[in-house]
Amino acid sequence: MTMTSLDEQARAILRGNDQGGYTLPTHGLYPYQWNWDSAFAAWGFATFDNARAWDELDTLMASQWDTGMVPHIIFHKPDPGYFPGPDVWQTGQSPATSGITQPPVAAIMARKVWEMDPKAGQARMAALYPKLLAWHRWWHEVRCTHGPAAITHPWESGRDNCPDWDIGMAGVDGSSAGEYQRRDTGHVNPEMRPTKQDYDRYIAMVKFGCSVDWDQARIVRDGPFLMADPGITFMLLRADEDLAVMGRALGEDVTELLGWAEDLRAALPTIWNDDLHAYDALNLKTGEFANILGSGAFMAYLADAGNPQLDAQLMRVWDKVNYGIPSADPEAATFDPRKYWRGPTWPVVNALLAIGLRDAGRADLAERLRAQTASLIRKHGFYEYFDPLDATPCGGADFTWTAAIWLTWAGRDVESDAVRGAA
Ligand code: DGY
């Protein structure tokens, strides 16, 4: 397969998943608009249709709640192929949305889209800026009340079933989930998806949110699950700084934004686990660390928060696998190389990490990660995630964010850049 044909395939996936203003992560498994998937889709579109990239971000932010929260799913059109749908979430929004959020990468991606064509993007960015700012305000005021960014449902982390959340999940009573039929396991191999016990608890958490009318203060205070997420903490910090760059370019006063970022940076020591020699998820209900090294810790590089101990951990887990960064520690008992976030490597996470590594002056590592990620896609196509030991493709095929990161990063090796004449 030539480079050019993979570029063409990636563009065809974005166009094929495009529903007119928003993009599905993939047909079947994820038939709506997902928050962080959409931000990556925008980055991918920006390589060939800058206006369409901004449309994606506009559509996402159009479903922002009055509180500032941007929901993790927007149910534009009913689709019985997905569970839990709008009737389960009952958020009363129009269009219907879920009641939780997802990693705030939109500002990171908006900055990239803008930098790819600053002139064309200026007015689009100006329109988006206040909405992104309101979402960041929500994160800081509602979810950083303990210092680092907290999640109230594992799905908010984007790394749904990673071992980081096991201790928090253990405190959730799944029996209130009642009877329901999962749809995800009808689309892809159930071995690659979360367990039934996990799902019962996910649904029980959704039911709790409904029971308090999605009142965030109550969910944080009384809900069944509250954990500090290193991944989101670092992404938010990076996103704050990217938003501040855009704010300055627009002539905005970014003092408040920089103040949030400073407070968040000051809170980083609270998620550093000395015993683990790494950043760690923290159960805010009990004060216990997860004692699990996950890919969220490595998002530290995105926020200029790496250190030699974390470098050593990165090299240790990376050297244990053959392709990309595993989502969980390959030496831990919980490691499962094909089960969603319990071991597989995710091209989209590799792309974020490479941005961080490059910024940290580790272009050699960023290139190694790019080459490994590219080889997975060249071997098997644009899958959702892969077994990091033997490259087995996992989850959904023709995946939007995998196609997007091919166009923006993984497929941009020396050869293709020469062909495209790009910088
Ligand atoms: C799912 O349904 O598996 C999603 O990851 C939750 O958003």
mmCIF file of N, CA and C and ligand atoms in Angstrom, residues 29-30 34 36-37 72-73 82-84 89 98 100-102 153-156 158-160 182 184 193-194 199 202 340-341 346 384, ligand 1:
data_model
loop_
_atom_site.group_PDB
_atom_site.id
_atom_site.type_symbol
_atom_site.label_atom_id
_atom_site.label_comp_id
_atom_site.label_asym_id
_atom_site.label_seq_id
_atom_site.Cartn_x
_atom_site.Cartn_y
_atom_site.Cartn_z
ATOM 1 N N LEU A 29 -20.774 1.145 16.106
ATOM 2 C CA LEU A 29 -20.402 1.167 17.527
ATOM 3 C C LEU A 29 -20.696 2.524 18.177
ATOM 4 N N TYR A 30 -20.393 3.600 17.475
ATOM 5 C CA TYR A 30 -20.555 4.954 18.046
ATOM 6 C C TYR A 30 -21.319 5.854 17.076
ATOM 7 N N TRP A 34 -19.202 12.366 19.511
ATOM 8 C CA TRP A 34 -18.494 12.261 20.788
ATOM 9 C C TRP A 34 -17.537 13.446 20.916
ATOM 10 N N TRP A 36 -14.438 14.316 22.572
ATOM 11 C CA TRP A 36 -13.012 14.440 22.221
ATOM 12 C C TRP A 36 -12.708 13.844 20.866
ATOM 13 N N ASP A 37 -13.508 12.865 20.430
ATOM 14 C CA ASP A 37 -13.345 12.356 19.063
ATOM 15 C C ASP A 37 -13.500 13.497 18.054
ATOM 16 N N HIS A 72 -20.381 14.687 26.740
ATOM 17 C CA HIS A 72 -19.506 13.727 26.051
ATOM 18 C C HIS A 72 -20.143 13.147 24.809
ATOM 19 N N ILE A 73 -21.488 13.059 24.779
ATOM 20 C CA ILE A 73 -22.160 12.604 23.547
ATOM 21 C C ILE A 73 -23.281 13.579 23.211
ATOM 22 N N TYR A 82 -27.262 2.069 19.771
ATOM 23 C CA TYR A 82 -26.354 2.451 20.869
ATOM 24 C C TYR A 82 -27.086 2.430 22.203
ATOM 25 N N PHE A 83 -26.391 1.951 23.197
ATOM 26 C CA PHE A 83 -26.886 1.997 24.575
ATOM 27 C C PHE A 83 -25.754 2.505 25.458
ATOM 28 N N PRO A 84 -25.974 3.399 26.405
ATOM 29 C CA PRO A 84 -27.225 4.053 26.805
ATOM 30 C C PRO A 84 -27.547 5.297 25.975
ATOM 31 N N TRP A 89 -30.228 8.750 29.619
ATOM 32 C CA TRP A 89 -29.554 9.910 30.226
ATOM 33 C C TRP A 89 -30.523 10.953 30.765
ATOM 34 N N SER A 98 -25.637 13.461 26.583
ATOM 35 C CA SER A 98 -25.349 12.747 27.829
ATOM 36 C C SER A 98 -25.209 13.792 28.935
ATOM 37 N N ILE A 100 -22.527 13.845 31.203
ATOM 38 C CA ILE A 100 -21.131 13.912 31.672
ATOM 39 C C ILE A 100 -20.278 14.538 30.574
ATOM 40 N N THR A 101 -19.015 14.789 30.873
ATOM 41 C CA THR A 101 -18.166 15.425 29.870
ATOM 42 C C THR A 101 -17.053 14.474 29.441
ATOM 43 N N GLN A 102 -16.064 14.984 28.732
ATOM 44 C CA GLN A 102 -14.925 14.182 28.255
ATOM 45 C C GLN A 102 -13.675 15.061 28.237
ATOM 46 N N HIS A 153 -17.403 9.937 36.526
ATOM 47 C CA HIS A 153 -17.765 8.707 35.804
ATOM 48 C C HIS A 153 -16.524 8.336 34.990
ATOM 49 N N PRO A 154 -16.129 7.046 34.967
ATOM 50 C CA PRO A 154 -14.935 6.682 34.190
ATOM 51 C C PRO A 154 -15.012 7.101 32.721
ATOM 52 N N TRP A 155 -16.215 7.158 32.160
ATOM 53 C CA TRP A 155 -16.343 7.564 30.750
ATOM 54 C C TRP A 155 -15.870 8.992 30.528
ATOM 55 N N GLU A 156 -15.869 9.801 31.581
ATOM 56 C CA GLU A 156 -15.393 11.177 31.403
ATOM 57 C C GLU A 156 -13.908 11.210 31.067
ATOM 58 N N GLY A 158 -12.339 9.335 29.148
ATOM 59 C CA GLY A 158 -12.038 8.864 27.806
ATOM 60 C C GLY A 158 -11.318 7.523 27.836
ATOM 61 N N ARG A 159 -10.747 7.173 28.975
ATOM 62 C CA ARG A 159 -10.022 5.903 29.117
ATOM 63 C C ARG A 159 -10.889 4.986 29.987
ATOM 64 N N ASP A 160 -12.076 4.687 29.447
ATOM 65 C CA ASP A 160 -13.205 4.150 30.205
ATOM 66 C C ASP A 160 -12.877 3.106 31.275
ATOM 67 N N ARG A 182 -26.937 -4.326 26.360
ATOM 68 C CA ARG A 182 -25.790 -3.624 25.775
ATOM 69 C C ARG A 182 -25.845 -3.716 24.260
ATOM 70 N N ASP A 184 -22.874 -2.380 22.440
ATOM 71 C CA ASP A 184 -21.471 -2.356 21.987
ATOM 72 C C ASP A 184 -20.957 -3.745 21.623
ATOM 73 N N ARG A 193 -14.083 -5.466 24.901
ATOM 74 C CA ARG A 193 -14.919 -4.430 25.512
ATOM 75 C C ARG A 193 -14.982 -4.608 27.037
ATOM 76 N N PRO A 194 -15.459 -3.593 27.751
ATOM 77 C CA PRO A 194 -15.583 -3.722 29.215
ATOM 78 C C PRO A 194 -16.498 -4.886 29.619
ATOM 79 N N TYR A 199 -20.134 -2.537 33.248
ATOM 80 C CA TYR A 199 -21.277 -1.863 32.630
ATOM 81 C C TYR A 199 -22.390 -1.587 33.627
ATOM 82 N N TYR A 202 -21.339 1.438 35.394
ATOM 83 C CA TYR A 202 -21.456 2.640 34.551
ATOM 84 C C TYR A 202 -22.913 3.125 34.529
ATOM 85 N N TYR A 340 -9.660 -3.027 25.452
ATOM 86 C CA TYR A 340 -10.024 -1.602 25.495
ATOM 87 C C TYR A 340 -8.920 -0.784 26.172
ATOM 88 N N TRP A 341 -9.133 -0.245 27.369
ATOM 89 C CA TRP A 341 -8.103 0.616 27.975
ATOM 90 C C TRP A 341 -7.279 -0.120 29.015
ATOM 91 N N TRP A 346 -3.363 3.012 21.783
ATOM 92 C CA TRP A 346 -4.366 3.833 21.097
ATOM 93 C C TRP A 346 -3.629 4.878 20.254
ATOM 94 N N GLU A 384 -9.576 1.297 15.923
ATOM 95 C CA GLU A 384 -9.740 2.111 17.139
ATOM 96 C C GLU A 384 -8.520 1.973 18.058
HETATM 97 C C1 DGY B 1 -18.929 3.704 25.181
HETATM 98 O O1 DGY B 1 -20.152 3.695 25.038
HETATM 99 O O2 DGY B 1 -18.224 2.711 25.168
HETATM 100 C C2 DGY B 1 -18.259 4.990 25.315
HETATM 101 O O3 DGY B 1 -16.895 4.857 25.476
HETATM 102 C C3 DGY B 1 -18.858 5.783 26.410
HETATM 103 O O4 DGY B 1 -18.838 7.034 25.939
#
